[in-house]
Coordinates of C-alpha atoms and ligand atoms in Angstrom, one line a residue:
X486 CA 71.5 161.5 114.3
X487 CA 68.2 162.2 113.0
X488 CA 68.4 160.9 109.5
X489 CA 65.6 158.6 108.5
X490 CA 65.3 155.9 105.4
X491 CA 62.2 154.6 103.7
X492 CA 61.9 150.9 103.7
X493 CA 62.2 151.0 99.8
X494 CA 65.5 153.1 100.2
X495 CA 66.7 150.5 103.2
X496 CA 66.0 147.4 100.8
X497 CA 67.7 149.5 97.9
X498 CA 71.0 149.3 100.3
X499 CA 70.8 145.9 101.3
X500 CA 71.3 144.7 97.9
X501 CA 73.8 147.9 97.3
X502 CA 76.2 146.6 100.3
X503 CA 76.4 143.1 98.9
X504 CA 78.1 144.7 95.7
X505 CA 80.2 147.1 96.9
X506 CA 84.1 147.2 96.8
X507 CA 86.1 148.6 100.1
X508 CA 88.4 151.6 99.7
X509 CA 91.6 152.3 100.5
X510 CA 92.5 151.9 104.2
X511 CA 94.9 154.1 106.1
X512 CA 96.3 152.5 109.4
X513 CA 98.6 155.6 109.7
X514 CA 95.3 156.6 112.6
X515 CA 94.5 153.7 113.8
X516 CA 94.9 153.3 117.3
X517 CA 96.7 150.5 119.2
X518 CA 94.9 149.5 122.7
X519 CA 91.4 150.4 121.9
X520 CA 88.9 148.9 119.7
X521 CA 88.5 150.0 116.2
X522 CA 87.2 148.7 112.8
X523 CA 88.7 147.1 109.7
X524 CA 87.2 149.2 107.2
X525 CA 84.3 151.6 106.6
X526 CA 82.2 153.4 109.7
X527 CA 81.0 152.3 113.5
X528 CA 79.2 154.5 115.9
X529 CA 77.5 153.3 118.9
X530 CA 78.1 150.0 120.8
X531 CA 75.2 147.8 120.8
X532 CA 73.9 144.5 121.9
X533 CA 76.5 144.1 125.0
X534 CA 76.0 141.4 126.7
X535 CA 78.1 137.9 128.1
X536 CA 77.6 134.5 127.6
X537 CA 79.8 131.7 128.0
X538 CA 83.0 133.7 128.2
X539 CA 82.6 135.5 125.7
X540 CA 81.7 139.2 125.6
X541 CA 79.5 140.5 122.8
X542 CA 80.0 144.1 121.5
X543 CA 77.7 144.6 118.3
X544 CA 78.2 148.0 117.0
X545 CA 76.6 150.6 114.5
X546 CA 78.2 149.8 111.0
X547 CA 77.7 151.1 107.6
X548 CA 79.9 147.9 105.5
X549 CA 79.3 150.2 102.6
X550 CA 81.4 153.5 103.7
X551 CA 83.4 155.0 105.7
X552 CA 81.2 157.7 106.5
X553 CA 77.6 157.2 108.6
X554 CA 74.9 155.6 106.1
X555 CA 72.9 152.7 106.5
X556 CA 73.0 151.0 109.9
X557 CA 73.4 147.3 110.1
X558 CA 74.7 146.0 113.9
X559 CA 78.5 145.0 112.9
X560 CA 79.5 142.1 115.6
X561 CA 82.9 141.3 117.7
X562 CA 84.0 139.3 120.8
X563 CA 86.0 139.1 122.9
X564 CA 87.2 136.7 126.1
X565 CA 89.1 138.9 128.1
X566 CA 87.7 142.5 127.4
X567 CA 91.0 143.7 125.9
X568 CA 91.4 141.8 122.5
X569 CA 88.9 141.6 120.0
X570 CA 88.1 139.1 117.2
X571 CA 85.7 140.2 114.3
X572 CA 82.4 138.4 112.8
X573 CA 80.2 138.8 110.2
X574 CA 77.9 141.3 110.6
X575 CA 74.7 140.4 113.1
X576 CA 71.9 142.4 111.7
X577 CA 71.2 144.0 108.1
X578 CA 68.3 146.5 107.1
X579 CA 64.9 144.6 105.9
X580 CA 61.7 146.1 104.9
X581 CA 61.4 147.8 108.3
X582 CA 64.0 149.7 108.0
X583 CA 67.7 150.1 109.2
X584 CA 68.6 148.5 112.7
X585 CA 69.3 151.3 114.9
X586 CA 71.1 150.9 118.2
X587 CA 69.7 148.8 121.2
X588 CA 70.7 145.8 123.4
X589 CA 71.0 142.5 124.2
X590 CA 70.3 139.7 126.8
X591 CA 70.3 136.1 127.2
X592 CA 66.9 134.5 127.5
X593 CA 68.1 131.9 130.3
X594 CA 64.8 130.6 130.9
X595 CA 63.6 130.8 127.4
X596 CA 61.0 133.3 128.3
X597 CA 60.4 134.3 124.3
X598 CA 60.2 130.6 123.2
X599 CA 62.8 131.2 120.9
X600 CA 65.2 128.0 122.4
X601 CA 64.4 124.7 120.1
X602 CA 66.8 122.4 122.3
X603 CA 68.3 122.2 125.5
X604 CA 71.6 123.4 125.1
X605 CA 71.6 126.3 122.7
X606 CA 70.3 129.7 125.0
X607 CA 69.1 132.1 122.9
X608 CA 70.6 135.5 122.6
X609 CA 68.1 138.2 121.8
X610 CA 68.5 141.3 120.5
X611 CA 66.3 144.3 120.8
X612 CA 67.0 147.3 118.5
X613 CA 65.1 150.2 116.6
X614 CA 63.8 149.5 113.3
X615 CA 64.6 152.8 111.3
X616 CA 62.1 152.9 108.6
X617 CA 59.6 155.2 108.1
X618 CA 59.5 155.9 111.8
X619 CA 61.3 154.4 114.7
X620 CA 59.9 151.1 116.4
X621 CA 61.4 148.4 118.6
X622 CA 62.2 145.6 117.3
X623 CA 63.7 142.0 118.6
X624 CA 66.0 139.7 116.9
X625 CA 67.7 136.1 118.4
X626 CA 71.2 134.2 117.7
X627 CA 70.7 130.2 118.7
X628 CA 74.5 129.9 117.8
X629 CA 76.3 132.1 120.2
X630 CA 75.6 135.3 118.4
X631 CA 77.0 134.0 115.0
X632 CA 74.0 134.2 113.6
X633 CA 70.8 136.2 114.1
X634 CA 66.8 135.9 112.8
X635 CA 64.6 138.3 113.7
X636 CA 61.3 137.7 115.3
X637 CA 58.2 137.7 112.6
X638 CA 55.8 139.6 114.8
X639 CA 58.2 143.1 114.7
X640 CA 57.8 145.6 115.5
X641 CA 57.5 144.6 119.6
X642 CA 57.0 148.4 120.4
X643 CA 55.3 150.5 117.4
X644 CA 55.9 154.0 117.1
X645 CA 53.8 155.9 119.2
X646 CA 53.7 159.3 117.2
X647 CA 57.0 160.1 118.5
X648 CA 59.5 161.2 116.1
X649 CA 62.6 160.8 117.9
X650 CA 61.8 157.0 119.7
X651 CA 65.0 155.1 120.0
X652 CA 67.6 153.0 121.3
X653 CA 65.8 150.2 123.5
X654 CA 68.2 148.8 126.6
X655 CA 66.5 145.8 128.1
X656 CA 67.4 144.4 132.0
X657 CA 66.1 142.5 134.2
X658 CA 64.4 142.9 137.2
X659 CA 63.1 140.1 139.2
X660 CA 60.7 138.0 136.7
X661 CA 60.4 141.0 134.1
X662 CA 61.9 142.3 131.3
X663 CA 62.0 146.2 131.6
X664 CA 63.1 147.7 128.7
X665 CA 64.0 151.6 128.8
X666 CA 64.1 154.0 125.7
X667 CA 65.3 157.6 124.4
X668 CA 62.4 159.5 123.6
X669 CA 63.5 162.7 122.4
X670 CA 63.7 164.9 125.5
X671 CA 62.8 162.0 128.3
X672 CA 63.6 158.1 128.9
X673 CA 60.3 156.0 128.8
X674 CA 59.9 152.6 130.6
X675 CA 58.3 149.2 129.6
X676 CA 57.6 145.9 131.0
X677 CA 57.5 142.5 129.6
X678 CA 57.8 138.9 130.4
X679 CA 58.7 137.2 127.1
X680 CA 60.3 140.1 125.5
X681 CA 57.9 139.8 122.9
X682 CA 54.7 142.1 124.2
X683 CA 55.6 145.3 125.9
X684 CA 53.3 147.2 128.7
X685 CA 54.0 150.9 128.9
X686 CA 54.9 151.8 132.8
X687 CA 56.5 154.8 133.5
X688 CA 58.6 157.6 132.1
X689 CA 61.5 159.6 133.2
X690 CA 63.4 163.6 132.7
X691 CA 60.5 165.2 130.6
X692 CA 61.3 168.4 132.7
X693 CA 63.2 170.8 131.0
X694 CA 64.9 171.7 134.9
X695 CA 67.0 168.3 135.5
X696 CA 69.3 167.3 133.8
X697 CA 70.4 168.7 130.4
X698 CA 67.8 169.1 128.0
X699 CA 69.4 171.3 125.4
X700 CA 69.5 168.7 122.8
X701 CA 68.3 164.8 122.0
X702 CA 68.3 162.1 124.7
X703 CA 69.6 158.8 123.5
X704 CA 70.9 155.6 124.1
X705 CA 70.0 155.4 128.2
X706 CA 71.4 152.8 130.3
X707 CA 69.8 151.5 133.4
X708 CA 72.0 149.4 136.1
X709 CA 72.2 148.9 139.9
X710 CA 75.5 149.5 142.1
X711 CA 75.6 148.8 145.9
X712 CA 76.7 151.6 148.5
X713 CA 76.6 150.2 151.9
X714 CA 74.2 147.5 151.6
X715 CA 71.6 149.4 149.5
X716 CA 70.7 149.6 146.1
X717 CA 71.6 152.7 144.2
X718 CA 70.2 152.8 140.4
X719 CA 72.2 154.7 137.6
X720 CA 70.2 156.4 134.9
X721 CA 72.9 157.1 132.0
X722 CA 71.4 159.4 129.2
X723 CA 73.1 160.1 126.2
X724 CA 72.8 163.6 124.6
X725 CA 73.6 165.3 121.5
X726 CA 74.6 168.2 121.6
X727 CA 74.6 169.9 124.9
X728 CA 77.7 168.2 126.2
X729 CA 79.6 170.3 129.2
X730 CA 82.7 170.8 126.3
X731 CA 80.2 170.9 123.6
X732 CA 78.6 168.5 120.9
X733 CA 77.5 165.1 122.3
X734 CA 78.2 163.5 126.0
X735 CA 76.6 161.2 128.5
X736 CA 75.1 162.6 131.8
X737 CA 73.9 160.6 134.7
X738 CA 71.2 160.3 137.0
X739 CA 72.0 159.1 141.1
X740 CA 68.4 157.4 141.7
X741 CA 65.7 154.5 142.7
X742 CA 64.1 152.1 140.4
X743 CA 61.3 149.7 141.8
X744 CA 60.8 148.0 138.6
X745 CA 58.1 150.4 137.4
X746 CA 59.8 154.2 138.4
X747 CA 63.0 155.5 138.1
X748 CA 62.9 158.4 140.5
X749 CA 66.1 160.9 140.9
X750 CA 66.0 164.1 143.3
X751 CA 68.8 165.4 141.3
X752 CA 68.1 168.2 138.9
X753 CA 72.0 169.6 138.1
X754 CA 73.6 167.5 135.5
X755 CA 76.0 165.2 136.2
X756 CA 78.7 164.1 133.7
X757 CA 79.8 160.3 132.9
X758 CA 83.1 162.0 131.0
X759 CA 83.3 166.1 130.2
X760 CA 84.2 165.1 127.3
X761 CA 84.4 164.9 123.8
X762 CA 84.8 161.7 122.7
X763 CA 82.9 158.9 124.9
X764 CA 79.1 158.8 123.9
X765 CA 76.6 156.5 123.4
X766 CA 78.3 154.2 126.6
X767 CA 76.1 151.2 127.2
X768 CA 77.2 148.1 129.8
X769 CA 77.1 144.6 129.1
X770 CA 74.4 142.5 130.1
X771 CA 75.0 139.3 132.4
X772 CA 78.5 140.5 133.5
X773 CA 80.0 137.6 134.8
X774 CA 81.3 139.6 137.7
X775 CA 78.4 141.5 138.4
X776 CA 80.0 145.0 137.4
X777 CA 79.0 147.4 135.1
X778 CA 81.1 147.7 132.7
X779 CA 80.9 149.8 129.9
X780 CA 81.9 150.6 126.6
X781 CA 81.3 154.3 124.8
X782 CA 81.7 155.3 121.2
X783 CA 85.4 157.2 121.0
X784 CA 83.5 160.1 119.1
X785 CA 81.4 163.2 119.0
X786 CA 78.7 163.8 116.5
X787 CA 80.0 167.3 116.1
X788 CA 82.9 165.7 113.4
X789 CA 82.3 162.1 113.6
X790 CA 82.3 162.3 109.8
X791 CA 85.1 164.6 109.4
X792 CA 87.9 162.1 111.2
X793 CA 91.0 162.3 108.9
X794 CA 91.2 158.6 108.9
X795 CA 91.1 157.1 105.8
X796 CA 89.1 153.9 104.8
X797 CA 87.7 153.2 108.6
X798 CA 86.2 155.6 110.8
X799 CA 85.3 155.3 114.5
X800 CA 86.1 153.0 117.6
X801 CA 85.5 152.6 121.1
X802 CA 86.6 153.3 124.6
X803 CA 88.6 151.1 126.6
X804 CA 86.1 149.1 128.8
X805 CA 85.7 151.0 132.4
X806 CA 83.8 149.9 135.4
X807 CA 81.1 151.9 137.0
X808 CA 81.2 152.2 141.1
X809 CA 79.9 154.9 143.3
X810 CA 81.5 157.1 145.8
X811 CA 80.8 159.2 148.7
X812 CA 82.0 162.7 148.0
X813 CA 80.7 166.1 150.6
X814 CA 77.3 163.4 151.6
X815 CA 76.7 162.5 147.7
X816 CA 76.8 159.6 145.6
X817 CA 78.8 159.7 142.8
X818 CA 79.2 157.7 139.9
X819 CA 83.0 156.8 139.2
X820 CA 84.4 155.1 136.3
X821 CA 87.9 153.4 135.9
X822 CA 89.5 151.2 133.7
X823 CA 88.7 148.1 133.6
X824 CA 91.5 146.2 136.1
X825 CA 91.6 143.8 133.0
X826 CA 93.8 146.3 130.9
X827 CA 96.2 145.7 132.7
X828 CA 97.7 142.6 130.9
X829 CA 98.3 145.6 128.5
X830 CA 101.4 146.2 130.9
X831 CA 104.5 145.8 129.7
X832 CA 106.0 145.3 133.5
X833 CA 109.7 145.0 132.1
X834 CA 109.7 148.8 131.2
X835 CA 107.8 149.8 134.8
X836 CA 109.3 152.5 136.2
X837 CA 108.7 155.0 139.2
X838 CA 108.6 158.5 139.3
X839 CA 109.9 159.4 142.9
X840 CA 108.6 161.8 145.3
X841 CA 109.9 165.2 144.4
X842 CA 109.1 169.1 144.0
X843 CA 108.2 170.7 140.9
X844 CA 109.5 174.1 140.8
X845 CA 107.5 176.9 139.2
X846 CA 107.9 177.3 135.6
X847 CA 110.0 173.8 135.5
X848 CA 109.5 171.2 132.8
X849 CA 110.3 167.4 134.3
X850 CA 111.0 165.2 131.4
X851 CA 110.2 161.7 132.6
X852 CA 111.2 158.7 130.2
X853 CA 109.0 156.7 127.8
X854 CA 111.2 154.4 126.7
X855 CA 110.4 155.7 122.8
X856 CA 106.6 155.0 123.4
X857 CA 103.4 156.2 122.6
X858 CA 101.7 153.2 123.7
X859 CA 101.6 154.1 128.1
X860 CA 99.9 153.8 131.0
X861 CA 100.9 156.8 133.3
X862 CA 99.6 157.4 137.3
X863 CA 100.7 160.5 139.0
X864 CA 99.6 161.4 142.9
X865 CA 99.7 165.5 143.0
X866 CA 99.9 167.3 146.3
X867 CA 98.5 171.0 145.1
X868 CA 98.6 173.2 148.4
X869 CA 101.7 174.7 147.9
X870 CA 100.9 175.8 144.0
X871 CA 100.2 179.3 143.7
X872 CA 96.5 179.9 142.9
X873 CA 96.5 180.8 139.3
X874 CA 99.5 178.3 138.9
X875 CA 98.9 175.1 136.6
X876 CA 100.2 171.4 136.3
X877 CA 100.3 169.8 132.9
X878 CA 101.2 166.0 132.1
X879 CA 101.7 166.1 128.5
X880 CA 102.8 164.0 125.5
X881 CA 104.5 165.6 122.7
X882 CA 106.6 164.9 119.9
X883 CA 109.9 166.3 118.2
X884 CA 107.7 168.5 116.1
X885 CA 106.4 170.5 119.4
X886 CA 102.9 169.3 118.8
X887 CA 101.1 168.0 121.8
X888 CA 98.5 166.5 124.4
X889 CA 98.3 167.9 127.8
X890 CA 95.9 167.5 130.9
X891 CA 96.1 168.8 133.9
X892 CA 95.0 170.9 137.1
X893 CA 94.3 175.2 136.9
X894 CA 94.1 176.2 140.9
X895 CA 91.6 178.4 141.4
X896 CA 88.9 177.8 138.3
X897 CA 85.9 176.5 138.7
X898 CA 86.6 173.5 136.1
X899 CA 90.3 173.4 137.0
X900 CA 90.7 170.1 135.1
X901 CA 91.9 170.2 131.8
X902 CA 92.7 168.7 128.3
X903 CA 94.2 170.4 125.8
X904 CA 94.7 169.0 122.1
X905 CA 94.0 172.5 120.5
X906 CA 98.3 171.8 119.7
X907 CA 97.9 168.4 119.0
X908 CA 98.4 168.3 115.1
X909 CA 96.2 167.6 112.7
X910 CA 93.2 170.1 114.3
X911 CA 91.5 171.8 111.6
X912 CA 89.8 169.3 109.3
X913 CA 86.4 170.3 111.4
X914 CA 85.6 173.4 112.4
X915 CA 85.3 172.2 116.2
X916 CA 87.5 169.8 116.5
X917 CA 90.3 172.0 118.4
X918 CA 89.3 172.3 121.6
X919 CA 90.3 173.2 125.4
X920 CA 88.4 170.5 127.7
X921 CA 87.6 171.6 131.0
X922 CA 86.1 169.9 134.2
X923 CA 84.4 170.4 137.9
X924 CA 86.9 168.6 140.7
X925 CA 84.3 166.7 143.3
X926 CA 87.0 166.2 145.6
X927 CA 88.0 169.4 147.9
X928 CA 90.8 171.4 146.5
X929 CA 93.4 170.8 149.1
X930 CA 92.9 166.6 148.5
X931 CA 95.7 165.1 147.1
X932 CA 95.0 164.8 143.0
X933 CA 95.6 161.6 141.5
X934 CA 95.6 161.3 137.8
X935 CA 95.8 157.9 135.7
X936 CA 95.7 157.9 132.1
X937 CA 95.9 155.7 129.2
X938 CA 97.7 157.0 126.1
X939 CA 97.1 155.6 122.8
X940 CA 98.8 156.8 119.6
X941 CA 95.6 159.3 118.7
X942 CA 93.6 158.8 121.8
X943 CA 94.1 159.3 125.5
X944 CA 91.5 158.8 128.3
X945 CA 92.1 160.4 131.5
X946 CA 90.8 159.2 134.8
X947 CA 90.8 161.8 138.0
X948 CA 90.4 161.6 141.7
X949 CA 89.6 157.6 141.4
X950 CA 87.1 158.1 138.7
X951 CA 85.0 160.6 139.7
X952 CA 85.9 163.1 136.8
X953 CA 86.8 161.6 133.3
X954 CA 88.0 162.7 130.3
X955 CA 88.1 161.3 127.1
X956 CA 89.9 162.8 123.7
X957 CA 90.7 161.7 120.2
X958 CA 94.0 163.5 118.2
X959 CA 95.8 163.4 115.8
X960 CA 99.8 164.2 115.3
X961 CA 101.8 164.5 112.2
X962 CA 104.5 162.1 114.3
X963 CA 103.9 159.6 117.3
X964 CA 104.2 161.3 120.9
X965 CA 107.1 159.9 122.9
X966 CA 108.2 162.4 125.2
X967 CA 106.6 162.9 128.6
X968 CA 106.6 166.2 130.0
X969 CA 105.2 166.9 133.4
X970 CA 105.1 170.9 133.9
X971 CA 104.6 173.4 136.7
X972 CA 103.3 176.9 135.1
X973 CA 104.1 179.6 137.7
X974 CA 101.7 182.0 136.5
X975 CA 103.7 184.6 138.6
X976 CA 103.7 182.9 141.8
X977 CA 107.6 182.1 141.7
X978 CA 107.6 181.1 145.0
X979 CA 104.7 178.3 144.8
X980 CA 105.8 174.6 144.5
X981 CA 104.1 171.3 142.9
X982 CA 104.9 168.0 144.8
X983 CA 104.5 164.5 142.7
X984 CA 103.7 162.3 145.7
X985 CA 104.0 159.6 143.5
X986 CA 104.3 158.2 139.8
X987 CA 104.5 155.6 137.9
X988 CA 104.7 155.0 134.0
X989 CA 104.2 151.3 132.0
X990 CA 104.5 150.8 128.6
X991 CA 102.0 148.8 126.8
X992 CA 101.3 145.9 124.5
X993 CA 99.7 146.9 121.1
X994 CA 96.4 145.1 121.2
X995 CA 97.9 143.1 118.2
X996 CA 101.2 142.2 120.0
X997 CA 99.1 140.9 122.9
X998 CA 96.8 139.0 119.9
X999 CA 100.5 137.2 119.0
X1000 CA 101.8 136.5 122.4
X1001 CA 99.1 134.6 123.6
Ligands
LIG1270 C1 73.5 157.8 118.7 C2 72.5 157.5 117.6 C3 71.4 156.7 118.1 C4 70.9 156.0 116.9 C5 72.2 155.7 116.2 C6 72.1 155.7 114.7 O1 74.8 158.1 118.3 O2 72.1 158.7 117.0 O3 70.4 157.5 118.7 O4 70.2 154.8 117.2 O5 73.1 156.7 116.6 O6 73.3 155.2 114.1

């Protein structure tokens, strides 16, 4: 998003959200186990970051529409990383313009000053003040994130003569702050020790030859994962468009950072998710666990505007945890689901899928006990399929529309998802599309799919991780039938095997809200 407000126009909307009225909302959309809003518009998770138990997802939030307009940071928590409970909103324009996406971190040691007592640890917030041009700002919560100020001395970083300057994430790294930016085609660095004055260091991915560069970098991500006993650093970057399925998606960097460089031999772009609708993923700070753990906007900039929901618009990804793997002597980033979805399970309606063949052209129906609402795992053995032969796991409904992913032996992105069938497809001109994806893992591996299907959202997760893929839709009636499917593709004699499989249904986020 390039769109820019005048501070006269921002103040203008400050007093114009106070007044305004809320539509009509339409749940008929809404999904059920990930994270969506009341009413009106969200785009990027912002400001993620733990204290005290609680987990801190601020958001991009226009209170006044449904579609993208003035950015305020809307604010929700959560204990457990699967249900969320919503607070006033954090941030609102000012005279500097609209607050933009960013971070957030907790000032332990009260490096900013901002602490007045001994008990209450600041949070503070650091964020792009959209005005006139784009500068870094810092605001701080005393309360536990119910309530923010924002530092008098903003902007921390002032706009450098660079249009597209955006989207500060702040770590830490020994006793500095470093705080990381998008700026338009590379990721600059900075250094600070009271979050407050910023020393330019280092930047990152100004050449056009690694990594994608064929549209804007935004919201980067910096974080460390061990891989036998060293340090491995992650460099996530945002881009729009220039996804591998088009529109906006996240690639990733496999590098070092010694606190001033972030240094990556890799020049061929690596992908977070192929796609279409995870972007903007940033990881919470302070992670009680030490994880990464992330959380991506459920969108793509190509239609974000054009969802047929009605009243509320946008919502996030199911939290996923980043690790990295060894695959052919490189390190890959994987991402999962978070295990803590998994008090999503319904365990009474468990059931196993047992080992068996999958003839050509056969259609195994497998039992959802009326749900839409599932967590699915399937273990493929592949070597007997005919090349040119496909497997689908689909969901579908009595009106034949559906959602199906699956494996195409023999392409070069054999992984697919499909929702060009799914429904409701044609409100954007882009929006039906075909998603296809690399395998890292050699083809005669065993292919292990796990997914999580939501009424109009499923997120697929391959080979452990390493190849994700995430996908909004939207059908005329729920999907309750589960279909897994062996396409022959003339090659009669060629056989599927399901190794393994296993389908739960799951708690609405809301049921799980009332059980507890
Ligand atoms: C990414 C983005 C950010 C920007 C924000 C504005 O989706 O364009 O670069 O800060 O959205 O809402």
């Amino acid at each position: 998003m390039l769109a820019k407000f005048t501070p006269i126009v921002a103040a203008i909307l400050v007093v114009a959200v106070a007044t305004v009225t809320h539509g009509q909302v339409d749940d008929r959309y809404r999904p059920k186990i990930h994270f969506s809003i009341a009413a009106n518009w969200i785009n990027d998770p912002n400001g993620m970051v733990y204290m005290d138990g609680e987990y801190h997802l601020h958001y991009q939030y226009n209170p006044a529409d449904s579609v993208w307009g003035p950015m305020h940071w809307g604010h929700s928590v959560s204990t457990d990383l699967v249900t969320w409970t919503d607070l006033p909103i954090a941030m609102f324009p000012d005279h500097l313009g609209q607050i933009f996406s960013g971070s957030a971190v907790v000032d332990f040691n009260n490096s900013t000053g901002f602490q007045q007592d001994d008990v209450n640890v600041p949070i503070v917030a650091i964020f792009t003040h959209a005005g006139d041009s784009q500068q870094q700002s810092i605001g701080y919560s005393l309360d536990k994130g119910r309530t923010y100020a924002k530092f008098e001395g903003n902007p921390v970083i002032p706009n450098p003569g660079i249009p597209d300057f955006r989207d500060p994430k702040v770590i830490q790294y020994d006793d500095k702050w470093i705080l990381l930016l998008a700026a338009g085609n590379k990721v600059m660095f900075y250094s600070s020790t009271d979050l407050k004055t910023w020393e330019y260091t280092s930047e990152f991915g100004a050449d056009p030859e690694q990594g994608e560069h064929s549209g804007v970098w935004e919201c980067p991500d910096l974080f460390p994962l061990q891989f036998g006993g060293e340090t491995v650093w992650i460099l996530i970057v945002s881009i729009n468009p220039g996804g591998p399925n088009g529109g906006s998606a996240t690639q990733y960097f496999v590098g070092g950072f010694d606190g001033v460089n972030f240094n990556s031999p890799q020049m061929t772009p690596l992908w977070m998710d192929w796609g279409v609708d995870n972007y903007a993923a940033i990881s919470f700070f302070n992670e009680p666990s030490g994880r990464a753990v992330n959380m991506g906007w459920m969108n793509n900039w190509d239609y974000a505007n054009g969802l047929p929901t009605i009243g509320w618009r946008g919502q996030m990804t199911l939290p996923r945890v980043m690790d990295l793997v060894l695959v052919n002597g490189q390190l890959r980033l994987a991402s999962n689901p978070a295990p803590e979805l998994r008090t999503l399970f319904k365990n009474e309606t468990y059931q196993t899928v047992p080992n068996q063949v999958v003839e050509a052209d056969q259609v195994l129906e497998i039992p959802t006990g009326n749900s839409s609402l599932l967590h699915t795992e399937f273990t493929f053995d592949t070597r007997t399929m005919g090349i040119g032969s496909s497997l689908a796991i689909c969901m579908t409904n009595p009106a034949g529309q559906e959602v199906c992913t699956g494996f195409d032996k023999g392409r070069e992105r054999p992984f697919f998802l499909n929702r060009s069938d799914s429904g409701f497809v044609d409100f954007a001109p882009n929006f039906s599309r075909r998603i296809t994806a690399t395998r890292e893992r050699s083809s005669t591996e065993a292919i292990k799919f796990e997914i999580y299907w939501d009424v109009t959202a499923v997120e697929v997760f391959i080979d452990g991780g390493l190849t994700c893929m995430t996908a909004l839709f939207y059908p005329d009636e729920p999907y309750t039938i589960l279909e897994v499917r062996h396409h022959g593709a003339g090659n009669p004699g060629g056989t599927l095997v399901i190794s393994s499989g296993s389908i739960r249904s799951l708690y609405a986020m809301d049921e799980l809200i009332n059980k507890k």
